[in-house]
Phi, psi and omega in degrees: 000310187236131178235125171239124205235115163048043187286147175214142175210120180239153182241094184064247182258359181266121179264102191280317181226131192228100169060042190272122171225148173194168177218152180237142167264153183312136170070018180258157173251113181240128178265137166252113196244121163190172173295169183292133187086007184279351189103016186285303182298326183282325172300306186299321175289334166297321194287328190263008166083021177273326178235137196264134178302157166267353167188162182107174182222157189224106184247121182232120179058038165086000185235140175291121195292332183266350171273326181222068191293323183295321187294309188296320180282356163298329174260010189249147168249135177230140167233106179280165182300312179286133183299135176239077173222162179276109183293327189282337171277158177284161179305316179287332177293318185304311184290330177293318187285336181281321184301317179300332167308319185272010177085011182272147173202173164067211176313316193289322195284317185299319174304313175306312182296326173294322172287320180301308180293336176287313197293330183261018183066029174247022199284325173278355173245025184298325186264359172275147186285135176302347178297339190259000178288151167299171179284334179285335168295320186287326169295335177280320172306312178291335175286316171319316189284339179284327193252348178308328177265017176050062196288152165281335168224136180242132186250119186231119188239115180048052190283355183247012188282142179056032170255166174280163189296325183294319183288324182304309194288324187295314175300316183296311167319307174302321184290317169314312189299304188296335172284323176294338180270006174107000176275133172292130174239133178246129192230109182272138168205161186246000178270114183297317168295341179274328174293324179289328187277321196261322207276136165287314161247150165233147191239121175264117184237143176207139173062035174082358171246155166270126194273317177201162183221132177171174183292172181292327172294323192289317179304302181290348170299326184306312177298339186087159177296351194284162165278149173262130190254133171243115178247120178257147190160207185251121183215025189286337185279128173321310190297316179311295187300338170293317170295333174288315172300341190272355185287140176292138167075022183224131167255118182284107183273338167203161178191117178223211173313302200243335190223139172233133178241115194245141164258124177255125193295136187286335178278343184269202192302329171108166181299307197289338174271315191294318188297313184299329186278322178300301179305327185265009178273030181050060182248127172285073183256132177255338187207144166226133185228148168245132176219166186276159169312122175227191184284335169306316175298315179299331191278326179288330178284325180286322188239358175071014173210161174300143171313310189277007173300000000 
């Protein structure tokens, strides 16, 4: 449904997106996971035709978006990171306006508005002015606007930033429902749990480049079948990091002032052997925790830092 080939975009000397390629199948939820400034918004702005790439190609439904933009955009729903609503209008009036831009009118438009507001839990606030809505309510209304014309492709850029847990869960449930009906979803986020729980496949992006793409199971295998140790303490001394790296069956994923993250090889000595050696290595360790491989570990392994850094 979506083919993105070797996208590149620079702003003066800053390369925001660097040779990015990925593809989405019909009905798939595909996540772009990365920190703020990784290139997610720039990528999605190019995919929806707002920003022209310096190089590369975007094909949606078999059509190049820059050769036939109007034809492609008729089938696109876009929910931007910045909330785009008219605050002095009611929720219903906002949706009437946006629906009319897609050629909807009359009883069909009214039915779609009622359906959309019910879907996101705003039916009882349909006639209230948006200026009195909470941030979560505005984001749910923003989602309605992107779905009103029943697009074949939905582009969501950080749609749950800064909202309460209930509104966040509602948005994620709606995204799952829409994808289950056949809509293809491109979803950007910096929330690890969203990517893990929502997306069929995930692309990890950092500094404008996609580092890896796969299902959750495929990506976590990159961290190995090993268990992961998180050590709290002091690890800023290079000699300390060298002692950690010298331990048999241990790979250092991260070591800084207050935290060390170690991968213990499943085919090596194992935790029961490694833990006593770690504790005997004259390290200033104040706490030890064990976790299974997850996306955070994959991100650390690929970039040398945690996603929230």
